[in-house]
CSV table of C-alpha atoms in Angstrom, one decimal:
chain,number,residue,atom,x,y,z
A,1317,UNK,CA,13.3,7.2,2.8
A,1318,UNK,CA,13.5,3.3,3.9
A,1319,UNK,CA,14.6,0.7,1.9
A,1320,UNK,CA,12.6,-2.3,2.2
A,1321,UNK,CA,13.8,-5.4,0.9
A,1322,UNK,CA,11.3,-9.0,0.7
A,1323,UNK,CA,12.4,-12.0,0.0
A,1324,UNK,CA,11.3,-13.9,-2.0
A,1325,UNK,CA,9.8,-12.0,-4.9
A,1326,UNK,CA,8.0,-15.3,-5.7
A,1327,UNK,CA,7.2,-19.0,-4.7
A,1328,UNK,CA,5.0,-21.8,-6.0
A,1329,UNK,CA,4.3,-24.4,-3.7
A,1330,UNK,CA,2.0,-27.6,-3.2
A,1331,UNK,CA,-1.1,-27.4,-1.0
A,1332,UNK,CA,-0.5,-28.1,2.4
A,1333,UNK,CA,3.2,-26.5,2.7
A,1334,UNK,CA,4.3,-23.6,4.8
A,1335,UNK,CA,5.7,-20.8,3.3
A,1336,UNK,CA,8.5,-18.5,4.8
A,1337,UNK,CA,8.0,-14.6,3.7
A,1338,UNK,CA,10.8,-12.1,4.7
A,1339,UNK,CA,10.7,-8.5,5.0
A,1340,UNK,CA,13.8,-6.8,6.0
A,1341,UNK,CA,14.3,-2.8,7.1
A,1342,UNK,CA,17.8,-2.1,5.3
A,1343,UNK,CA,18.3,1.2,6.3
A,1344,UNK,CA,15.7,2.0,9.3
A,1345,UNK,CA,15.0,0.6,12.5
A,1346,UNK,CA,11.8,-0.5,12.3
A,1347,UNK,CA,9.7,-0.8,15.5
A,1348,UNK,CA,6.5,-1.5,13.2
A,1349,UNK,CA,6.3,-3.4,9.9
A,1350,UNK,CA,3.1,-4.0,8.0
A,1351,UNK,CA,1.8,-7.0,6.0
A,1352,UNK,CA,-0.7,-6.8,3.1
A,1353,UNK,CA,-2.4,-8.8,0.9
A,1354,UNK,CA,-3.5,-8.0,-2.5
A,1355,UNK,CA,-5.7,-10.2,-4.6
A,1356,UNK,CA,-6.0,-9.3,-8.5
A,1357,UNK,CA,-8.0,-6.2,-8.7
A,1358,UNK,CA,-8.3,-5.6,-5.0
A,1359,UNK,CA,-7.1,-3.3,-2.8
A,1360,UNK,CA,-4.3,-3.3,-0.6
A,1361,UNK,CA,-5.5,-5.2,2.4
A,1362,UNK,CA,-3.8,-4.9,5.5
A,1363,UNK,CA,-3.5,-8.3,7.3
A,1364,UNK,CA,-1.5,-7.1,10.5
A,1365,UNK,CA,0.8,-5.0,12.1
A,1366,UNK,CA,4.2,-6.8,13.7
A,1367,UNK,CA,5.5,-5.3,16.4
A,1368,UNK,CA,9.0,-5.6,17.2
A,1369,UNK,CA,9.6,-8.0,20.4
A,1370,UNK,CA,5.7,-8.4,20.7
A,1371,UNK,CA,3.0,-10.3,19.4
A,1372,UNK,CA,1.4,-9.1,15.8
A,1373,UNK,CA,-1.6,-7.3,16.0
A,1374,UNK,CA,-4.2,-9.4,13.2
A,1375,UNK,CA,-7.3,-7.4,11.7
A,1376,UNK,CA,-10.4,-9.1,12.3
A,1377,UNK,CA,-10.7,-12.1,9.6
A,1378,UNK,CA,-7.4,-13.0,9.2
A,1379,UNK,CA,-6.4,-16.1,10.9
A,1380,UNK,CA,-3.0,-15.6,13.3
A,1381,UNK,CA,-2.4,-19.8,13.5
A,1382,UNK,CA,-2.4,-19.5,9.6
A,1383,UNK,CA,-0.2,-16.4,9.1
A,1384,UNK,CA,2.5,-16.8,11.6
A,1385,UNK,CA,4.3,-13.3,12.0
A,1386,UNK,CA,7.8,-13.0,14.0
A,1387,UNK,CA,9.4,-9.6,14.5
A,1388,UNK,CA,12.5,-10.8,16.2
A,1389,UNK,CA,14.8,-8.0,15.5
A,1390,UNK,CA,14.4,-4.0,14.8
A,1391,UNK,CA,15.1,-4.8,10.9
A,1392,UNK,CA,13.5,-7.9,10.0
A,1393,UNK,CA,9.8,-9.2,9.9
A,1394,UNK,CA,8.8,-12.9,8.9
A,1395,UNK,CA,5.3,-13.8,7.9
A,1396,UNK,CA,4.7,-17.9,7.4
A,1397,UNK,CA,1.8,-19.3,5.7
A,1398,UNK,CA,1.5,-22.7,7.4
A,1399,UNK,CA,-0.7,-25.3,5.6
A,1400,UNK,CA,-1.3,-23.4,2.2
A,1401,UNK,CA,-4.3,-23.6,0.0
A,1402,UNK,CA,-5.0,-22.6,-3.2
A,1403,UNK,CA,-7.2,-19.9,-1.9
A,1404,UNK,CA,-4.2,-18.3,0.2
A,1405,UNK,CA,-2.4,-17.7,-3.4
A,1406,UNK,CA,-2.2,-13.7,-3.2
A,1407,UNK,CA,0.6,-10.8,-3.6
A,1408,UNK,CA,1.8,-10.3,-0.2
A,1409,UNK,CA,3.5,-7.2,0.7
A,1410,UNK,CA,5.3,-5.8,3.6
A,1411,UNK,CA,5.6,-2.2,5.0
A,1412,UNK,CA,7.7,-0.3,7.0
A,1413,UNK,CA,6.2,2.9,8.9
A,1414,UNK,CA,8.5,6.1,8.6
A,1415,UNK,CA,7.2,8.2,11.5
A,1416,UNK,CA,9.6,11.1,10.6
A,1417,UNK,CA,8.4,11.3,7.0
A,1418,UNK,CA,5.1,9.8,7.9
A,1419,UNK,CA,5.5,7.5,5.3
A,1420,UNK,CA,4.7,3.7,4.7
A,1421,UNK,CA,7.9,1.9,2.6
A,1422,UNK,CA,7.1,-0.9,0.8
A,1423,UNK,CA,9.0,-4.2,-0.2
A,1424,UNK,CA,8.8,-5.5,-3.6
A,1425,UNK,CA,6.2,-8.2,-2.4
A,1426,UNK,CA,5.8,-11.9,-3.2
A,1427,UNK,CA,3.5,-13.7,-5.6
A,1428,UNK,CA,2.8,-16.9,-3.8
A,1429,UNK,CA,0.9,-19.5,-6.0
A,1430,UNK,CA,-0.3,-22.8,-4.2
A,1431,UNK,CA,-0.8,-25.6,-6.3
B,531,UNK,CA,-16.4,-1.6,4.7
B,532,UNK,CA,-14.4,0.2,2.2
B,533,UNK,CA,-13.2,3.5,4.1
B,534,UNK,CA,-11.3,5.0,1.0
B,535,UNK,CA,-13.1,4.6,-2.4
B,536,UNK,CA,-11.7,5.0,-6.0
B,537,UNK,CA,-14.6,4.7,-8.1
B,538,UNK,CA,-12.6,4.4,-11.6
B,539,UNK,CA,-11.0,1.1,-12.0
B,540,UNK,CA,-9.2,2.3,-14.9
B,541,UNK,CA,-8.3,5.7,-16.9
B,542,UNK,CA,-7.0,6.0,-20.4
B,543,UNK,CA,-5.0,9.1,-21.3
B,544,UNK,CA,-3.1,10.6,-24.2
B,545,UNK,CA,0.6,11.5,-24.0
B,546,UNK,CA,1.0,15.0,-22.7
B,547,UNK,CA,-2.6,15.7,-22.0
B,548,UNK,CA,-3.7,15.9,-18.4
B,549,UNK,CA,-4.8,12.6,-16.0
B,550,UNK,CA,-7.2,13.4,-13.4
B,551,UNK,CA,-7.1,10.4,-10.7
B,552,UNK,CA,-10.1,11.1,-7.9
B,553,UNK,CA,-10.2,9.3,-4.4
B,554,UNK,CA,-13.2,9.7,-2.0
B,555,UNK,CA,-13.1,9.2,1.9
B,556,UNK,CA,-16.0,8.3,4.8
B,557,UNK,CA,-14.2,9.5,7.8
B,558,UNK,CA,-14.1,12.6,8.9
B,559,UNK,CA,-11.1,11.6,11.4
B,560,UNK,CA,-8.7,11.2,8.5
B,561,UNK,CA,-6.0,14.1,7.9
B,562,UNK,CA,-3.2,12.5,5.9
B,563,UNK,CA,-3.2,11.6,2.4
B,564,UNK,CA,-1.1,9.8,0.5
B,565,UNK,CA,-0.8,8.5,-3.2
B,566,UNK,CA,0.8,5.7,-4.4
B,567,UNK,CA,2.1,4.3,-7.7
B,568,UNK,CA,2.4,0.4,-8.3
B,569,UNK,CA,3.6,-1.6,-11.2
B,570,UNK,CA,2.6,-5.3,-11.6
B,571,UNK,CA,4.2,-7.5,-9.2
B,572,UNK,CA,6.1,-4.8,-7.5
B,573,UNK,CA,5.4,-3.0,-3.8
B,574,UNK,CA,3.5,0.5,-4.3
B,575,UNK,CA,6.2,3.3,-4.2
B,576,UNK,CA,5.3,6.5,-2.7
B,577,UNK,CA,4.3,9.5,-4.9
B,578,UNK,CA,3.1,12.8,-3.0
B,579,UNK,CA,1.1,13.4,0.2
B,580,UNK,CA,-1.1,15.9,1.7
B,581,UNK,CA,-1.7,17.6,5.3
B,582,UNK,CA,-5.3,18.0,6.1
B,583,UNK,CA,-4.2,21.6,7.1
B,584,UNK,CA,-3.6,22.1,3.1
B,585,UNK,CA,-5.7,21.6,-0.1
B,586,UNK,CA,-2.7,21.5,-2.6
B,587,UNK,CA,0.3,19.9,-2.8
B,588,UNK,CA,2.8,20.1,-5.9
B,589,UNK,CA,5.7,17.9,-7.0
B,590,UNK,CA,6.9,18.1,-10.2
B,591,UNK,CA,4.3,16.8,-12.7
B,592,UNK,CA,2.0,15.6,-9.8
B,593,UNK,CA,-0.3,17.9,-7.8
B,594,UNK,CA,-2.7,16.5,-5.0
B,595,UNK,CA,-5.8,18.4,-4.8
B,596,UNK,CA,-7.5,17.7,-1.0
B,597,UNK,CA,-11.3,19.1,-0.6
B,598,UNK,CA,-12.3,18.4,2.9
B,599,UNK,CA,-15.7,19.2,3.0
B,600,UNK,CA,-16.2,16.8,0.1
B,601,UNK,CA,-13.9,14.3,1.8
B,602,UNK,CA,-12.6,14.1,-1.9
B,603,UNK,CA,-9.0,14.4,-3.2
B,604,UNK,CA,-7.7,13.9,-6.9
B,605,UNK,CA,-4.1,13.3,-8.3
B,606,UNK,CA,-3.3,15.5,-11.1
B,607,UNK,CA,-0.6,14.4,-13.5
B,608,UNK,CA,0.3,16.8,-16.3
B,609,UNK,CA,1.9,16.2,-18.8
B,610,UNK,CA,1.1,12.4,-18.9
B,611,UNK,CA,3.8,10.1,-20.2
B,612,UNK,CA,3.6,6.4,-20.9
B,613,UNK,CA,6.1,5.6,-18.3
B,614,UNK,CA,3.3,7.0,-15.9
B,615,UNK,CA,1.1,3.9,-17.1
B,616,UNK,CA,0.6,1.9,-13.8
B,617,UNK,CA,-2.1,1.4,-11.1
B,618,UNK,CA,-2.4,4.5,-8.2
B,619,UNK,CA,-3.9,4.1,-5.2
B,620,UNK,CA,-4.8,6.7,-2.6
B,621,UNK,CA,-4.2,6.1,0.9
B,622,UNK,CA,-5.5,8.0,4.2
B,623,UNK,CA,-4.5,7.9,7.6
B,624,UNK,CA,-5.9,9.2,11.1
B,625,UNK,CA,-4.0,11.5,13.9
B,626,UNK,CA,-2.9,7.9,15.4
B,627,UNK,CA,-0.4,7.8,12.6
B,628,UNK,CA,0.7,4.5,11.2
B,629,UNK,CA,-2.2,2.6,10.0
B,630,UNK,CA,-3.4,3.5,6.7
B,631,UNK,CA,-6.4,2.7,4.5
B,632,UNK,CA,-5.9,1.9,0.8
B,633,UNK,CA,-8.4,2.4,-2.0
B,634,UNK,CA,-9.1,0.0,-4.6
B,635,UNK,CA,-6.9,1.6,-7.0
B,636,UNK,CA,-7.0,3.2,-10.4
B,637,UNK,CA,-5.3,1.5,-13.3
B,638,UNK,CA,-3.8,4.5,-15.6
B,639,UNK,CA,-2.6,4.0,-18.8
B,640,UNK,CA,-1.2,6.7,-20.9
B,641,UNK,CA,-1.4,6.3,-24.9
B,642,UNK,CA,1.7,7.5,-26.8
């Protein structure tokens, strides 16, 4: 299956700063990547679908100006949390869809803590 | 609107016994189901899947059962091992393919 690398694994930042999270598909050309968020003891919530070479599709209630997604190549998608606030503190996970095997493969996640 | 539900937030099982994790869904268009295992501060890892054309899929100690009429699936782990202790998510997708809906997860603890 696809190998997905996500970086950084943990980030602590001050309120008002921006944080960039990278998601790389190491062995698979991913035209589509997904960004999820998980709050403690809650489900994985899909934030947006990242499409290579075009604009991302955001789920209802997710602010596109706050969560900037760039999918410039078939192996890299980035999520930038702009002007982060404490309520943005969460576990962010990217995933790649392997259509041949019909599975999602996940990165290792990024724990964001905004002070 | 939670289309995939896992009503048991936690489950404790003695080592060697069977663990049964349950999942219910509301959307009859779902035709593909997966189970993922997740450790704290890590991304989920794929465990086992089942298509709606089947009612059972087995892989080693893991078996998934699907009851389409009841819109219910379950994951059986037997025998349970302490290393199985993790949060288990079920997920479902429609025939459009790549959008998955996740349950809220069940935290399994296998007691040695």
